[in-house]
mmCIF file of C-alpha atoms in Angstrom:
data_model
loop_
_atom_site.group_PDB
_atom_site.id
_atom_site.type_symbol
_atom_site.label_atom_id
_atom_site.label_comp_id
_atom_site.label_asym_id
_atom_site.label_seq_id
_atom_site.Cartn_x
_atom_site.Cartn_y
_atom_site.Cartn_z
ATOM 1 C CA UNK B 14 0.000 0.000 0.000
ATOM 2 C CA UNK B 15 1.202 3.239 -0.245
ATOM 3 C CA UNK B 16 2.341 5.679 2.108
ATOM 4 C CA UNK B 17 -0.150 8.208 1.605
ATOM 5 C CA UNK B 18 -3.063 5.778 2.059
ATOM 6 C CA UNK B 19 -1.431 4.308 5.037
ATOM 7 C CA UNK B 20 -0.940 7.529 6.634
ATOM 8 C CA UNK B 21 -4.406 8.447 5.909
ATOM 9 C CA UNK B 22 -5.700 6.604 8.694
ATOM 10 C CA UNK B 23 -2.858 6.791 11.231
ATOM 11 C CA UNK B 24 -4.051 7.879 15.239
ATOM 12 C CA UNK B 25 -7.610 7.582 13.852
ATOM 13 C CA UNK B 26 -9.854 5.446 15.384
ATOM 14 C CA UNK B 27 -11.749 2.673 13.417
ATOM 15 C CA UNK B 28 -14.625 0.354 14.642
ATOM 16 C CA UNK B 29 -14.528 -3.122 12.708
ATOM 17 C CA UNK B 30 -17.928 -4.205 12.968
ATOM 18 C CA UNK B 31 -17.332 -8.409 12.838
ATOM 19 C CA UNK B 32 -13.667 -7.656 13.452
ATOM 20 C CA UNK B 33 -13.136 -10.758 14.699
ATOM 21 C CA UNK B 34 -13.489 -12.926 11.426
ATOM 22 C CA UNK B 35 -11.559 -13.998 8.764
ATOM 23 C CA UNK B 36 -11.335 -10.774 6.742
ATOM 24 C CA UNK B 37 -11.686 -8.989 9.632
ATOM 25 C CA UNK B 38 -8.490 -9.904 11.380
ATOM 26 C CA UNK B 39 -6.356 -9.145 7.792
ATOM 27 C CA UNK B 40 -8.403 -5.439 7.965
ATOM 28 C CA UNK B 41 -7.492 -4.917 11.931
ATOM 29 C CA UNK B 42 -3.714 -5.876 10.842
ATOM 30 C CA UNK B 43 -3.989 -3.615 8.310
ATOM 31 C CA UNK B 44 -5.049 -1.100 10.027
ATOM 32 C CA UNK B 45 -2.466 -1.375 13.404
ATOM 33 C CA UNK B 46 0.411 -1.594 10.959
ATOM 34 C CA UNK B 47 -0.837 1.981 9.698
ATOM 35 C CA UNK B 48 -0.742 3.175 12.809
ATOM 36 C CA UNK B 49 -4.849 3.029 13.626
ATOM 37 C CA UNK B 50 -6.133 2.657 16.841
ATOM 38 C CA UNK B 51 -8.879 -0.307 16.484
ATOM 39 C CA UNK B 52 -12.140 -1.397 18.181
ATOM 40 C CA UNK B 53 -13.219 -4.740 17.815
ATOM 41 C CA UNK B 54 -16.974 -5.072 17.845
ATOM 42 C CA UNK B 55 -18.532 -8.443 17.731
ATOM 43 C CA UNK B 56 -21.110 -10.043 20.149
ATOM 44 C CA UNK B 57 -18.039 -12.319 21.649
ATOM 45 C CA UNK B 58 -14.910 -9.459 21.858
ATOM 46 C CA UNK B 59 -12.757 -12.835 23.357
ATOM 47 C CA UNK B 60 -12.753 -14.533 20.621
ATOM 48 C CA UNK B 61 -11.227 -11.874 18.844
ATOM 49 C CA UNK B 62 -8.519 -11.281 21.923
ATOM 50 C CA UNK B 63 -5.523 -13.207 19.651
ATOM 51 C CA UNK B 64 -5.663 -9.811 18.069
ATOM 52 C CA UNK B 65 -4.422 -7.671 21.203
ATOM 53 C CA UNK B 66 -0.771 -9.031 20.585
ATOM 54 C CA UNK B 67 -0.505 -7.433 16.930
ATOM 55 C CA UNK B 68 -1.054 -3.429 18.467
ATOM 56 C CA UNK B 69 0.724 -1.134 20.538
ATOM 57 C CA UNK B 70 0.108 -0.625 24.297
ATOM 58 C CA UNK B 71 -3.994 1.164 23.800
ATOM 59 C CA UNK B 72 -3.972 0.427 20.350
ATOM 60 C CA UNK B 73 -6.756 -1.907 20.220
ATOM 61 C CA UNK B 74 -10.261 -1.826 21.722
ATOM 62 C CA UNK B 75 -12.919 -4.581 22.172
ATOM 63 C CA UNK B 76 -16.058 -4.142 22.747
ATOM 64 C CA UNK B 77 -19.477 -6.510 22.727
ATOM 65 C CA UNK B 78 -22.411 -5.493 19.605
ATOM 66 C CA UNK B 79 -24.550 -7.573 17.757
ATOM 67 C CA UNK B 80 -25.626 -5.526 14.283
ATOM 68 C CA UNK B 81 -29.384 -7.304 15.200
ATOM 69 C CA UNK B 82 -29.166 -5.059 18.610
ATOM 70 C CA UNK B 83 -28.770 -0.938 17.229
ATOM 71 C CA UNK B 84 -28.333 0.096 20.788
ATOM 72 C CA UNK B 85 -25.250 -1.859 20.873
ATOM 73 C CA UNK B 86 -23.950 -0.510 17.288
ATOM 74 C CA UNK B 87 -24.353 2.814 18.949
ATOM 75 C CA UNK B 88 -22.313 2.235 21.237
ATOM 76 C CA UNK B 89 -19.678 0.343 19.703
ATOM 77 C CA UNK B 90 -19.202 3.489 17.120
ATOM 78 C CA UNK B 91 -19.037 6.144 19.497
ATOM 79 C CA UNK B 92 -17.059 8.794 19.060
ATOM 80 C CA UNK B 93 -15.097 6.609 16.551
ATOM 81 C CA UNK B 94 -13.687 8.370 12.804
ATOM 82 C CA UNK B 95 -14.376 5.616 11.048
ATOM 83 C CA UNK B 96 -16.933 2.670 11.054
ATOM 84 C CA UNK B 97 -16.558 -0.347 8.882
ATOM 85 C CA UNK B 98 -19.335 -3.608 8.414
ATOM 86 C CA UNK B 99 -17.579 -6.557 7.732
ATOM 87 C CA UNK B 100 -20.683 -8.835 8.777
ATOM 88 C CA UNK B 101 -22.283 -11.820 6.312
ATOM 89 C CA UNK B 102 -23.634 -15.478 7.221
ATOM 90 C CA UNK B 103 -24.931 -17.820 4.845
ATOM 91 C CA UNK B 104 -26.812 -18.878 8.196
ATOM 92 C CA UNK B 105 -29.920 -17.442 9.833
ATOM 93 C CA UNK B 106 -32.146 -14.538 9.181
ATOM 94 C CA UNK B 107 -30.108 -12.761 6.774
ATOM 95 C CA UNK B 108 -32.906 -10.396 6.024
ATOM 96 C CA UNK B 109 -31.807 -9.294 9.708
ATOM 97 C CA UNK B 110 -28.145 -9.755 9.869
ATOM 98 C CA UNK B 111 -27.603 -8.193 6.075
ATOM 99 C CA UNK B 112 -30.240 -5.609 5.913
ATOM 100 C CA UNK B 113 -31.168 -4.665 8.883
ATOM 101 C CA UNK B 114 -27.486 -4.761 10.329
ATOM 102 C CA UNK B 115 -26.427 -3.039 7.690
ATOM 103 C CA UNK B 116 -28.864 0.111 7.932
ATOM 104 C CA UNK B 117 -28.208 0.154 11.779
ATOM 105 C CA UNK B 118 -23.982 0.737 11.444
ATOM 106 C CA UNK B 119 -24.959 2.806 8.593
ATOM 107 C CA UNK B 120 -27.681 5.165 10.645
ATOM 108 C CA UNK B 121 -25.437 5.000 13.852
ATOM 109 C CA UNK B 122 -22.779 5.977 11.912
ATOM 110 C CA UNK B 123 -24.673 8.867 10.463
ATOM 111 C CA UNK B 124 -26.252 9.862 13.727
ATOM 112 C CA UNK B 125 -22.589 10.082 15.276
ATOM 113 C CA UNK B 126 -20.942 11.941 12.324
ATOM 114 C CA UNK B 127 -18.424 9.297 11.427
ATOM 115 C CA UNK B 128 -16.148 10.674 9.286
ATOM 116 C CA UNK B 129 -15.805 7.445 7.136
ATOM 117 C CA UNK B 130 -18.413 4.082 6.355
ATOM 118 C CA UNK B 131 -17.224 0.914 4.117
ATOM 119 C CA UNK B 132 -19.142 -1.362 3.492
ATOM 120 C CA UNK B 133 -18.084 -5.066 2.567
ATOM 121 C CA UNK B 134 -20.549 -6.422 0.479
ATOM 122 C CA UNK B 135 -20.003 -8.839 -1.784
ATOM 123 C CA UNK B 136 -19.714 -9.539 -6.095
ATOM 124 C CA UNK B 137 -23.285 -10.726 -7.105
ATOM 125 C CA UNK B 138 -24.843 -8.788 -4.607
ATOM 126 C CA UNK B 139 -28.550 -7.911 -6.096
ATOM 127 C CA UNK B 140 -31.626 -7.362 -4.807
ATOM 128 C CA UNK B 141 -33.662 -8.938 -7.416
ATOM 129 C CA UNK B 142 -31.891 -12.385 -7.083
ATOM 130 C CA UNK B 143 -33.379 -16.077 -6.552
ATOM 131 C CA UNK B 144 -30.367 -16.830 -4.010
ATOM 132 C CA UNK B 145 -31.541 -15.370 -0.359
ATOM 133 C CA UNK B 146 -27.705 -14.558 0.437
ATOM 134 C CA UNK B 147 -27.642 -12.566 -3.022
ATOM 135 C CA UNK B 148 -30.714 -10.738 -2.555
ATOM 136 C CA UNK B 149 -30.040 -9.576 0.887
ATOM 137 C CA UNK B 150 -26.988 -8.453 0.341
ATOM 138 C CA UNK B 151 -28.142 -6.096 -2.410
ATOM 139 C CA UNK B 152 -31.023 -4.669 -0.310
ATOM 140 C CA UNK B 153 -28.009 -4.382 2.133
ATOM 141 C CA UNK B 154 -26.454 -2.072 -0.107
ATOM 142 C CA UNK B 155 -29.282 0.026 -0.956
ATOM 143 C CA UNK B 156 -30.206 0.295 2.794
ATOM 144 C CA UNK B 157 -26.837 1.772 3.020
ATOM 145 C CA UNK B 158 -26.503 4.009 0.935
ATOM 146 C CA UNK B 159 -30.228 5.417 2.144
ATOM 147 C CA UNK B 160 -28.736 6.007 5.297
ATOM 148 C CA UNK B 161 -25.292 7.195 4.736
ATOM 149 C CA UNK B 162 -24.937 8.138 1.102
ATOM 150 C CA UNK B 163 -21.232 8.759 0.964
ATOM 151 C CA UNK B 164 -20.328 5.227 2.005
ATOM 152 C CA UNK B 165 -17.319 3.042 0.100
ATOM 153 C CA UNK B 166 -18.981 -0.296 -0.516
ATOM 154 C CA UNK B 167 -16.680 -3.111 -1.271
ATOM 155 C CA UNK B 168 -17.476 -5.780 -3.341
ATOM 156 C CA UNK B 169 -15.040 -8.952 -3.152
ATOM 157 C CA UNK B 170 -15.543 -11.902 -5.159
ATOM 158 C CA UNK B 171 -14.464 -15.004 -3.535
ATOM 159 C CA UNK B 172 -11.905 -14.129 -1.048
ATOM 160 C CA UNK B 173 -8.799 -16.310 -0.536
ATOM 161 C CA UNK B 174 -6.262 -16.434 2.495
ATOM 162 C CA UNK B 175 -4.476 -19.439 5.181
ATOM 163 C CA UNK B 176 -7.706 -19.327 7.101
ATOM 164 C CA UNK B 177 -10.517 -19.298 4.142
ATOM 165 C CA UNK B 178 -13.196 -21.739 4.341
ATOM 166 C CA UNK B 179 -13.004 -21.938 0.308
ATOM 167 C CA UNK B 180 -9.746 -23.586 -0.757
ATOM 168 C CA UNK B 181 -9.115 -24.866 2.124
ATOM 169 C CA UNK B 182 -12.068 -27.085 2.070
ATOM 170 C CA UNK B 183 -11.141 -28.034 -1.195
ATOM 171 C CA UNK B 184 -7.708 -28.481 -0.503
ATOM 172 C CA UNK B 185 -8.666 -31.239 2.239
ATOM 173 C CA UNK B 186 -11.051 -32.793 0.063
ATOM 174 C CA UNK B 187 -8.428 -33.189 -2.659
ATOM 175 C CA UNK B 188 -5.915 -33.934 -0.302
ATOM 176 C CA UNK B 189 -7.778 -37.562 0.811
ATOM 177 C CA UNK B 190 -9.637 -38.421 -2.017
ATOM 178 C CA UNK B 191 -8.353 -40.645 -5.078
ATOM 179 C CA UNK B 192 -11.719 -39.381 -7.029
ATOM 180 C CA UNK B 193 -13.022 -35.495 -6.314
ATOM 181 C CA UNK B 194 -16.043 -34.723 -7.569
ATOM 182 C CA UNK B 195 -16.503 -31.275 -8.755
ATOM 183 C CA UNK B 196 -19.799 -28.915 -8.787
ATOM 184 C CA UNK B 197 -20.457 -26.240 -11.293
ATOM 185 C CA UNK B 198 -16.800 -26.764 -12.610
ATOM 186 C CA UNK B 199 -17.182 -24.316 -15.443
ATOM 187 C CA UNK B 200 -18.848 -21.713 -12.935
ATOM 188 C CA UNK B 201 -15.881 -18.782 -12.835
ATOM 189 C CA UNK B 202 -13.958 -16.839 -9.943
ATOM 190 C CA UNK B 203 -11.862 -14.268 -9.703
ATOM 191 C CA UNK B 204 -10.304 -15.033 -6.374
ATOM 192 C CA UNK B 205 -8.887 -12.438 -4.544
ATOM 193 C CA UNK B 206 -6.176 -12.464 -1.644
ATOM 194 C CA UNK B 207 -7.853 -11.350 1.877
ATOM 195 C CA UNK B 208 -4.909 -9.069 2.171
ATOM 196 C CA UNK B 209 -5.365 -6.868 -1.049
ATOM 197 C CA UNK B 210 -9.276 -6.540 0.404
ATOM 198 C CA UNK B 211 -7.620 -4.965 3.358
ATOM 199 C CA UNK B 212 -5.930 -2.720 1.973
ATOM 200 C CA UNK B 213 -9.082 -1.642 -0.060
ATOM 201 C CA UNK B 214 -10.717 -1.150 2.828
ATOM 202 C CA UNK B 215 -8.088 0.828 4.277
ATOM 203 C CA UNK B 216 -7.582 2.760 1.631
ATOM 204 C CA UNK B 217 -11.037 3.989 1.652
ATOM 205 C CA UNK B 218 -10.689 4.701 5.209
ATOM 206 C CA UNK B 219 -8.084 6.683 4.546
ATOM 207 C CA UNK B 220 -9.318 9.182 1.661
ATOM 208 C CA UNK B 221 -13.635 8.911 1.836
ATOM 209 C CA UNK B 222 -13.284 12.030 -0.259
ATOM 210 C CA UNK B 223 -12.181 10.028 -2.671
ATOM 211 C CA UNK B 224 -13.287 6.408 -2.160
ATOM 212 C CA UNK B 225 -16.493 7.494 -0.880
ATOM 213 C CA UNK B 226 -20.052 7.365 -2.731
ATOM 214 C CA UNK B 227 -18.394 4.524 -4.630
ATOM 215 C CA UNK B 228 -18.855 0.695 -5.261
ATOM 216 C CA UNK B 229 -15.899 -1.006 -6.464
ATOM 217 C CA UNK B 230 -15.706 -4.748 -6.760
ATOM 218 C CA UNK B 231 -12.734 -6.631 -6.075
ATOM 219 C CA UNK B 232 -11.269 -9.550 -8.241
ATOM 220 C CA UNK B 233 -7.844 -10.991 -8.447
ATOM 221 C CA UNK B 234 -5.410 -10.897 -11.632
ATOM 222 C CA UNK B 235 -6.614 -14.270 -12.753
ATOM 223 C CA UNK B 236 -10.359 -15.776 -13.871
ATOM 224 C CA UNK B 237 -10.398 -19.376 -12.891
ATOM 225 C CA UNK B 238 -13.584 -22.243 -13.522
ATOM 226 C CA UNK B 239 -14.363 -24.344 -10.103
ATOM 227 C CA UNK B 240 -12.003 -27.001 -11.800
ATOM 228 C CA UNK B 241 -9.169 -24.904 -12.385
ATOM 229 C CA UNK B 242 -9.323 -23.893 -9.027
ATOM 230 C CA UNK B 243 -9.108 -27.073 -8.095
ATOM 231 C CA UNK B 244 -6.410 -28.572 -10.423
ATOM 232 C CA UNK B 245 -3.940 -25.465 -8.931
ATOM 233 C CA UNK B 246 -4.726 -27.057 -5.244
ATOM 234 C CA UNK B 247 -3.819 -30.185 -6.529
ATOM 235 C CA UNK B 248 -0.530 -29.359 -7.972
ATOM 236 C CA UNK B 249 0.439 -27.314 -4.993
ATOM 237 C CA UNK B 250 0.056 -29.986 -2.394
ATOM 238 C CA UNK B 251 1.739 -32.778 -4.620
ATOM 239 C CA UNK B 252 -1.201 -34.457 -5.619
ATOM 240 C CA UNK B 253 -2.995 -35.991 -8.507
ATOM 241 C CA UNK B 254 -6.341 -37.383 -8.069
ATOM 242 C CA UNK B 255 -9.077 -37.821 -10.914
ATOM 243 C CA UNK B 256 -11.990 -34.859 -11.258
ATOM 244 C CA UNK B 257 -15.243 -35.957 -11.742
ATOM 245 C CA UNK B 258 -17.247 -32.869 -12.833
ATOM 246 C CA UNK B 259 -20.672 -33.060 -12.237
ATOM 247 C CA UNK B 260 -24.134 -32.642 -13.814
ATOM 248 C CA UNK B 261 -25.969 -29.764 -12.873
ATOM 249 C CA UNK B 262 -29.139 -32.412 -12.339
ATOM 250 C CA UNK B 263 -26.546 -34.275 -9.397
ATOM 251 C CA UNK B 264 -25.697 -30.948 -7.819
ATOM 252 C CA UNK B 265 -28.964 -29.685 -7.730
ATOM 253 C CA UNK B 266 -30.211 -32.763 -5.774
ATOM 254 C CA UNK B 267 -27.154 -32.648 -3.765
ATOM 255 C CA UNK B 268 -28.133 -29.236 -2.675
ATOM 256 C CA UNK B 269 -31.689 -30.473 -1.752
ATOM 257 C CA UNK B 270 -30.359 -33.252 0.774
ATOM 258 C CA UNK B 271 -29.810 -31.803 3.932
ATOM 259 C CA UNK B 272 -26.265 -32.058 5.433
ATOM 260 C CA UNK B 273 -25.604 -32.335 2.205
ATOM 261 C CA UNK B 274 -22.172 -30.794 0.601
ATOM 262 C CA UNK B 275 -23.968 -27.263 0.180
ATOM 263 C CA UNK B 276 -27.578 -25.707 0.832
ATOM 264 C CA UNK B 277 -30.022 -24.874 -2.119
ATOM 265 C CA UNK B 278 -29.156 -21.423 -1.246
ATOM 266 C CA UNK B 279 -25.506 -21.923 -2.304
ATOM 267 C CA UNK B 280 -26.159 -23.560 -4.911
ATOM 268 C CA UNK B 281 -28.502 -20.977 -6.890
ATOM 269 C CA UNK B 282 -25.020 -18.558 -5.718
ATOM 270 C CA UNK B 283 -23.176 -20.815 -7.935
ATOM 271 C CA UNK B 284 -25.363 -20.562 -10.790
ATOM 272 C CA UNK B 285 -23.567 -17.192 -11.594
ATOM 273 C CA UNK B 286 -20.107 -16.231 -11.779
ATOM 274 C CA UNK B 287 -18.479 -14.766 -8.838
ATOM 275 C CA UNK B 288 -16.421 -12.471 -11.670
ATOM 276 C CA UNK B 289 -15.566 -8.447 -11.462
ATOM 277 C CA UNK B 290 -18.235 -6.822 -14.097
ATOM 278 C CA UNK B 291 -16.564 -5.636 -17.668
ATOM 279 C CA UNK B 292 -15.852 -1.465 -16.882
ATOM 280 C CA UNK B 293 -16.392 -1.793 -13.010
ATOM 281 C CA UNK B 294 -13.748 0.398 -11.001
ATOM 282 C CA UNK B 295 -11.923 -2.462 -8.345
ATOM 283 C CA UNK B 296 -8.500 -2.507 -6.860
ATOM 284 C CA UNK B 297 -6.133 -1.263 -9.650
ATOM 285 C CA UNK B 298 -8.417 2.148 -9.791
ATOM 286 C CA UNK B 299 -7.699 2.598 -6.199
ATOM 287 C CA UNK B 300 -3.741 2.057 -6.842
ATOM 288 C CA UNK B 301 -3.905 -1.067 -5.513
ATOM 289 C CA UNK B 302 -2.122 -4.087 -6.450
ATOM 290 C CA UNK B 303 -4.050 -7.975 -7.040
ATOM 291 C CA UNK B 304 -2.070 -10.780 -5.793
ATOM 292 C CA UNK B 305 -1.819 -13.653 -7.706
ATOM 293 C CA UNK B 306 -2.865 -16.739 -6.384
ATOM 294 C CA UNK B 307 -0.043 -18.261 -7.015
ATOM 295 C CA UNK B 308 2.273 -15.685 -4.823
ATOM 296 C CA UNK B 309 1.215 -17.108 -1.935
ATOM 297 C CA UNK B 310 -1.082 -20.226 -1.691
ATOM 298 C CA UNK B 311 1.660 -22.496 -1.420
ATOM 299 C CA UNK B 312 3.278 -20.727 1.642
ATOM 300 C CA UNK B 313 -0.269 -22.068 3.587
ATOM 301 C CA UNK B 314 -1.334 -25.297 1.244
ATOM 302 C CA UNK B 315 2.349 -26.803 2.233
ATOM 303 C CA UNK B 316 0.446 -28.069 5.085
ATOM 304 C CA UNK B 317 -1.874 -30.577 2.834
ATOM 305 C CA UNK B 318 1.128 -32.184 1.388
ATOM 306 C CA UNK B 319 1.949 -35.797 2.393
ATOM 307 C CA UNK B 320 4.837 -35.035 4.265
ATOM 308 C CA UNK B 321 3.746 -31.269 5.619
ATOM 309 C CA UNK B 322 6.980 -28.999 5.277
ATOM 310 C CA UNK B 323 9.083 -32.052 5.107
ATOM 311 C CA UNK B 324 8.048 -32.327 1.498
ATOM 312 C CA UNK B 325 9.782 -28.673 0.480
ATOM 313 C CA UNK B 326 13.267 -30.203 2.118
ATOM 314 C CA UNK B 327 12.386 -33.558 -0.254
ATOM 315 C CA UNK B 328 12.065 -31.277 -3.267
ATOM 316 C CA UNK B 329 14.967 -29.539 -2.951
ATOM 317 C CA UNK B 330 17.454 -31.840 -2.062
ATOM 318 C CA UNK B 331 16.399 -33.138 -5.515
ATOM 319 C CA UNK B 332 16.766 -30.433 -7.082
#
């Protein structure tokens, strides 16, 4: 990032609303290393605690809120310069946790004169969509911007990083199974690394005059199908099973089984792709860089390997 977006936010204080998660924690980093001071809001501050150890002596805050609870989001935003929502599920009432989360940081924030509002949204987002998480998040972003018009909403497509739920699940899959059977495997990504999402967010922390009013959706360098995706896993942990893509007739009634691999609700997600739209302003209009996913999946994957970090010392005393 560069200096003068780093610097934009430095002594300021920033609420992370859902600080605590896996984005989250990459923002709050972010943010510390910039010289922020940061309040962690989330309706269990200890399990965010791990973060204390990355700030200086004061620098970080934690404090209890629940974006279904406004008084709380009050609270947790007070007398703060800059307010971001980093909340989503793909579990419970997400009319309540999207929408009406959303339009309580963004009214508290207005209410309290915060100086600064992102929003993290996410690519697909739309209002008039058959997928609940979809639709939601869209009327998420219109609630928004009702309520605080000069917010930055960011838009990620899927997000990738050592803690993801995405390729990590596939990477354990893949790492086990002789046969993986793939869903939607022409359905297309544009993965981007959880630490160039923080530094949008930053960024746009850092210069609202700029950033703000705007949506800008994040991608990565690269568009990848499902499969793809999952033949780079492969050949980053050393292995080489066979993929089995499926019919869209199995997945749907895979979807319909409960406990099955993924909900209905997911699986009406995959039915578009998760891909930065053709003229849309993203990372490299905010002087940003992308990360390939290349640069640094294999530092975390290693540990899917047969042999773990062993297998690096194998491979290069061949070498």
């Amino acid at each position: 990032m560069t200096p003068s977006l780093m610097t934009g936010v430095n002594n300021k204080l920033v609420t992370l609303i859902g600080g605590g998660g896996f984005l989250g924690r990459y923002v709050a980093q972010a943010l510390l290393q910039a010289g922020a001071r940061v309040r962690i809001a989330q309706r269990d501050p200890r399990r965010a605690f791990f973060l204390k150890p990355l700030g200086g002596l004061g620098q970080t805050q934690f404090v209890a809120a629940d974006v279904t609870r406004p008084d709380t989001i009050a609270r947790a935003v007070e007398h703060a310069d800059g307010v971001v929502n980093l909340v989503g599920s793909f579990a419970g009432n997400l009319q309540r946790i999207h929408v009406d989360g959303a339009r309580a940081v963004a009214e508290a924030a207005t209410r309290m004169g915060i100086g600064a509002l992102v929003h993290v949204s996410a690519i697909g987002a739309d209002a008039e969509s058959a997928s609940n998480y979809a639709r939601t998040k869209g009327e998420a972003e219109t609630a928004v911007r009702n309520a605080y018009v000069n917010a930055t909403i960011l838009r990620p497509s899927t997000v990738f990083g050592r803690e993801d739920q995405f390729i990590n699940r596939f990477a354990g899959m893949i790492a086990k199974l002789p046969v993986v059977p793939v869903l939607r495997a022409q359905a297309r990504f544009q993965p981007v690394y959880v630490g160039d999402v923080a530094n949008a967010v930053v960024a746009s922390l850092g210069d609202p005059t700029r950033f703000g009013g705007d949506t800008f959706e994040l991608g990565g360098p690269e568009v990848l199908t499902m499969l793809e995706i999952q033949q780079r896993i492969a050949a980053h942990i050393g292995r080489n099973p066979t993929f089995l893509p499926l019919p869209d007739a199995v997945g749907g009634l895979l979807a319909s089984v409960p406990g099955g691999p993924l909900t209905g609700d997911q699986w009406k997600l995959l039915q578009r792709d998760s891909v930065v739209s053709a003229g849309s302003e993203g990372l490299t209009a905010m002087g940003l860089a992308r990360t390939p996913f290349d640069a640094v999946a294999p530092g975390w994957l290693v540990r899917y390997r047969k042999a773990g970090r062993f297998s690096l010392l194998s491979d290069a005393a061949k070498g």
